[in-house]
Short mmCIF file of C-alpha atoms in Angstrom, two decimals:
data_model
loop_
_atom_site.label_atom_id
_atom_site.label_comp_id
_atom_site.label_asym_id
_atom_site.label_seq_id
_atom_site.Cartn_x
_atom_site.Cartn_y
_atom_site.Cartn_z
CA ASP B 1 -14.69 43.45 17.36
CA PHE B 2 -15.08 44.86 21.30
CA LEU B 3 -11.65 43.09 21.94
CA PHE B 4 -10.00 44.11 19.24
CA PHE B 5 -11.57 48.36 19.44
CA TRP B 6 -10.08 48.22 23.30
CA GLY B 7 -6.94 46.52 22.64
CA ALA B 8 -6.02 49.24 20.16
CA VAL B 9 -7.49 52.02 22.77
CA PHE B 10 -5.47 50.44 25.49
CA LEU B 11 -2.11 50.47 22.92
CA VAL B 12 -2.46 54.33 21.98
CA THR B 13 -3.33 55.69 25.22
CA THR B 14 -0.03 53.95 26.99
CA THR B 15 2.27 54.58 24.05
CA LEU B 16 1.33 58.47 24.26
CA VAL B 17 2.15 58.02 28.05
CA ALA B 18 5.74 56.67 27.18
CA LEU B 19 6.32 59.25 25.40
CA LEU B 20 4.57 62.27 25.91
CA LYS B 21 4.77 61.49 29.88
CA LYS B 22 8.24 62.49 31.49
CA GLU B 23 9.97 61.98 35.44
CA ASN B 24 9.92 64.46 37.43
CA LYS B 25 13.97 64.10 38.60
CA GLU B 26 13.71 66.98 40.64
CA LEU B 27 11.54 65.41 43.37
CA THR B 28 13.42 63.77 46.50
CA PRO B 29 12.90 59.66 46.69
CA THR B 30 10.22 59.24 50.10
CA LYS B 31 10.95 56.33 52.60
CA GLU B 32 8.71 54.61 50.88
CA GLU B 33 10.40 54.44 47.46
CA THR B 34 12.96 51.32 47.16
CA LYS B 35 16.32 51.31 44.83
CA GLY B 36 15.58 48.48 42.66
CA ILE B 37 14.24 45.77 42.01
CA THR B 38 16.45 43.90 44.29
CA ASP B 39 15.59 46.04 47.59
CA THR B 40 11.93 45.62 47.16
CA TYR B 41 12.05 41.58 47.04
CA LYS B 42 14.67 41.45 49.45
CA LEU B 43 12.01 43.67 51.63
CA LEU B 44 8.90 41.17 50.51
CA PHE B 45 11.42 38.94 51.97
CA SER B 46 12.08 40.32 54.81
CA ILE B 47 7.92 41.17 55.85
CA ILE B 48 7.30 37.52 54.95
CA LYS B 49 9.33 35.78 57.60
CA MET B 50 7.65 37.73 60.15
CA PRO B 51 5.61 35.05 62.16
CA ALA B 52 2.23 37.02 61.87
CA VAL B 53 2.67 37.78 58.21
CA LEU B 54 3.11 34.44 57.59
CA THR B 55 0.47 32.53 60.05
CA PHE B 56 -2.03 35.39 58.15
CA CYS B 57 -0.34 34.33 54.45
CA LEU B 58 -0.84 30.41 55.19
CA LEU B 59 -4.38 31.09 56.79
CA ILE B 60 -5.48 33.35 53.38
CA LEU B 61 -4.03 30.58 50.90
CA THR B 62 -6.15 28.17 52.40
CA ALA B 63 -10.09 30.10 53.57
CA LYS B 64 -11.53 29.69 50.01
CA VAL B 65 -11.17 26.45 49.06
CA GLY B 66 -14.58 25.22 51.12
CA PHE B 67 -16.49 27.15 48.51
CA SER B 68 -13.65 27.37 45.46
CA ALA B 69 -16.04 24.30 43.59
CA ALA B 70 -18.92 26.84 43.94
CA ASP B 71 -17.57 29.13 42.47
CA ALA B 72 -15.57 28.15 39.52
CA VAL B 73 -18.00 25.29 38.62
CA THR B 74 -21.63 26.44 38.84
CA GLY B 75 -22.18 28.28 35.99
CA LEU B 76 -20.18 25.68 33.83
CA LYS B 77 -22.32 22.85 34.98
CA LEU B 78 -25.76 24.96 34.49
CA VAL B 79 -24.34 25.48 30.85
CA GLU B 80 -23.39 21.73 30.55
CA GLU B 81 -27.33 21.02 31.84
CA GLY B 82 -28.99 23.35 29.21
CA VAL B 83 -29.36 26.50 30.29
CA PRO B 84 -27.90 28.97 27.39
CA LYS B 85 -24.39 30.51 28.11
CA GLU B 86 -26.69 34.29 26.69
CA HIS B 87 -28.93 33.82 29.37
CA LEU B 88 -26.60 33.63 31.89
CA ALA B 89 -24.24 36.62 30.60
CA LEU B 90 -27.49 38.60 30.55
CA LEU B 91 -28.08 37.67 34.22
CA ALA B 92 -24.78 39.40 34.87
CA VAL B 93 -25.71 42.70 33.98
CA PRO B 94 -28.62 43.24 36.80
CA MET B 95 -25.33 41.99 39.45
CA VAL B 96 -23.49 44.99 38.14
CA PRO B 97 -25.10 47.97 40.64
CA LEU B 98 -24.86 45.88 43.33
CA GLN B 99 -21.28 45.29 42.71
CA ILE B 100 -21.02 49.07 42.81
CA ILE B 101 -23.33 49.82 45.84
CA LEU B 102 -22.59 47.04 47.69
CA PRO B 103 -18.19 48.18 48.95
CA LEU B 104 -20.02 51.60 49.90
CA ILE B 105 -22.47 49.73 52.40
CA ILE B 106 -20.14 46.68 53.46
CA SER B 107 -17.34 49.26 53.78
CA LYS B 108 -18.89 50.96 57.22
CA TYR B 109 -18.58 47.94 59.01
CA THR B 110 -15.31 47.53 58.15
CA ALA B 111 -13.66 50.75 59.24
CA GLY B 112 -13.42 49.74 62.36
CA PRO B 113 -10.88 48.30 64.47
CA LYS B 114 -11.52 44.69 63.67
CA PRO B 115 -12.50 44.65 59.71
CA LEU B 116 -11.82 40.40 59.67
CA ASN B 117 -14.72 40.09 61.84
CA THR B 118 -17.18 40.78 58.29
CA PHE B 119 -14.91 38.31 56.72
CA TYR B 120 -15.21 35.58 59.27
CA LYS B 121 -19.28 35.95 59.78
CA ALA B 122 -19.79 36.11 55.79
CA MET B 123 -17.77 32.43 55.32
CA PRO B 124 -20.49 30.24 56.69
CA PHE B 125 -23.18 32.00 54.60
CA ARG B 126 -20.63 31.40 51.67
CA LEU B 127 -20.41 27.76 52.16
CA LEU B 128 -24.33 27.68 52.62
CA LEU B 129 -24.52 28.91 49.18
CA GLY B 130 -22.05 26.51 47.82
CA LEU B 131 -24.91 24.22 48.96
CA GLU B 132 -27.44 25.96 47.04
CA PHE B 133 -25.71 26.23 44.39
CA ALA B 134 -25.36 22.22 44.44
CA PHE B 135 -29.07 21.88 44.50
CA LEU B 136 -28.98 24.99 41.89
CA VAL B 137 -27.39 22.45 39.74
CA TRP B 138 -29.42 19.32 40.36
CA TRP B 139 -32.93 20.93 39.77
CA THR B 140 -31.78 22.42 36.62
CA PRO B 141 -32.88 19.03 34.24
CA LYS B 142 -36.30 18.46 36.46
CA VAL B 143 -37.63 22.28 35.84
CA LYS B 144 -36.33 21.95 31.83
CA HIS B 145 -38.88 21.88 29.29
CA GLU B 146 -39.01 22.12 25.09
CA GLY B 147 -39.37 25.74 25.28
CA GLY B 148 -36.26 25.96 27.62
CA PHE B 149 -36.59 27.25 31.00
CA PRO B 150 -39.59 28.79 33.07
CA VAL B 151 -39.10 32.49 33.95
CA TYR B 152 -39.04 31.68 38.10
CA TYR B 153 -35.79 29.32 36.99
CA TYR B 154 -33.92 32.23 36.39
CA ALA B 155 -35.58 34.48 38.96
CA VAL B 156 -33.83 31.98 41.46
CA VAL B 157 -30.46 32.15 40.04
CA LEU B 158 -30.71 35.71 39.97
CA LEU B 159 -31.44 35.74 43.50
CA SER B 160 -28.64 32.91 44.27
CA TYR B 161 -25.96 34.92 42.32
CA ALA B 162 -27.12 38.53 44.00
CA LEU B 163 -26.90 36.36 47.58
CA HIS B 164 -23.28 34.97 46.54
CA GLN B 165 -22.24 38.44 45.50
CA ILE B 166 -23.16 39.76 48.34
CA THR B 167 -21.42 37.24 50.72
CA LEU B 168 -17.98 37.08 48.17
CA TYR B 169 -17.72 40.88 48.51
CA SER B 170 -18.09 41.32 52.61
CA MET B 171 -15.18 38.92 52.19
CA TYR B 172 -13.23 40.57 49.55
CA VAL B 173 -13.54 44.13 51.21
CA ALA B 174 -12.80 42.96 54.40
CA ILE B 175 -9.72 41.41 53.59
CA MET B 176 -8.73 44.78 51.13
CA ALA B 177 -9.14 47.02 54.60
CA PHE B 178 -7.29 44.35 56.88
CA ASN B 179 -4.29 44.52 54.96
CA ALA B 180 -4.73 48.20 54.50
CA LYS B 181 -4.96 48.28 58.14
CA VAL B 182 -1.74 46.40 59.02
CA SER B 183 0.56 47.73 56.06
CA ASP B 184 2.92 49.67 57.17
CA PRO B 185 2.95 53.18 56.30
CA LEU B 186 6.69 53.39 55.13
CA ILE B 187 6.42 50.62 53.11
CA GLY B 188 2.30 50.83 52.35
CA GLY B 189 2.75 50.05 48.53
CA THR B 190 5.33 47.43 48.90
CA TYR B 191 3.59 45.68 52.24
CA MET B 192 -0.10 45.79 50.59
CA THR B 193 1.08 44.37 47.29
CA LEU B 194 2.20 41.48 48.56
CA LEU B 195 -0.63 40.76 50.88
CA ASN B 196 -3.04 41.21 48.04
CA THR B 197 -0.78 38.69 45.86
CA VAL B 198 -1.40 36.39 48.58
CA SER B 199 -4.93 36.75 48.73
CA ASN B 200 -5.65 36.59 45.20
CA LEU B 201 -3.82 33.76 44.97
CA GLY B 202 -5.75 32.28 47.87
CA GLY B 203 -8.84 32.60 45.74
CA ASN B 204 -7.22 31.43 42.37
CA TRP B 205 -5.52 28.20 42.97
CA PRO B 206 -8.23 26.31 45.00
CA SER B 207 -10.67 27.22 41.67
CA THR B 208 -7.80 26.14 39.49
CA VAL B 209 -7.56 22.56 40.99
CA ALA B 210 -11.83 22.42 41.08
CA LEU B 211 -11.63 22.96 37.27
CA TRP B 212 -9.22 20.21 37.34
CA LEU B 213 -11.12 17.82 39.53
CA VAL B 214 -14.42 18.11 37.59
CA ASP B 215 -13.53 15.44 34.84
CA PRO B 216 -12.20 12.63 37.64
CA LEU B 217 -14.94 13.53 40.03
CA THR B 218 -17.72 13.16 37.99
CA VAL B 219 -19.85 9.88 37.64
CA LYS B 220 -20.75 9.07 33.88
CA GLU B 221 -23.16 6.19 32.81
CA CYS B 222 -22.41 4.63 29.30
CA ALA B 223 -25.87 4.44 27.85
CA GLY B 224 -26.22 1.33 25.69
CA ALA B 225 -22.79 -0.13 26.28
CA GLN B 226 -22.93 -0.96 29.94
CA GLU B 227 -20.44 -3.25 29.79
CA HIS B 228 -17.93 -0.40 29.38
CA THR B 229 -16.46 2.20 31.39
CA CYS B 230 -16.68 6.35 30.48
CA GLY B 231 -14.79 7.44 33.33
CA THR B 232 -12.02 9.09 30.96
CA ALA B 233 -12.84 11.29 28.13
CA VAL B 234 -11.23 9.29 25.59
CA ALA B 235 -14.07 6.34 27.16
CA ALA B 236 -16.64 8.75 27.10
CA GLU B 237 -16.43 10.11 23.43
CA VAL B 238 -15.88 6.37 21.94
#
């Protein structure tokens, strides 16, 4: 119902914009605007061929490999260990004010001449939190009892998520600030879109690979059938 309602609102508002909003043809295009899609892709190609941009893209595409598993798999593993999904969803509510406040605080440290300082200072802490998340998954079945999980367990999970959000936003705001700083003002929109797209891709592909590797890397034991292996999904189901 929630998705249906907002989907309908989205369709109505965008349709009204398409029908009622008219372009101002009297305005002359600025230097930033390109003539068409072909020009835009030619411009993007010329930007990405620059040695500094190419090096930066390679770095940002691989920078998030170290914590991709912790980011993508921790929540799923906690659910697998018996933590109710609705409880994990409720823990996301206190994160909202934190997610609003953090960029405001972090932007003070990324406004200077070297915004990436914040990025690489936050990285080791985010990597350490990956180890802490692994410990959390290992600890979860040990504190579970018949009534569920104790309050202190949820307090630890909430604190872990809060610390993770601090490191995540430190890196996110820093990379956005850097992209804005190095983008050529004449083609700022195109330049920033390219760098932000690469940055997003650098976070998405490692998470996808991590999720894909979960099953083959998970060690399973067959209860009551020691002669058989549970390595594959079919064998585990049997």
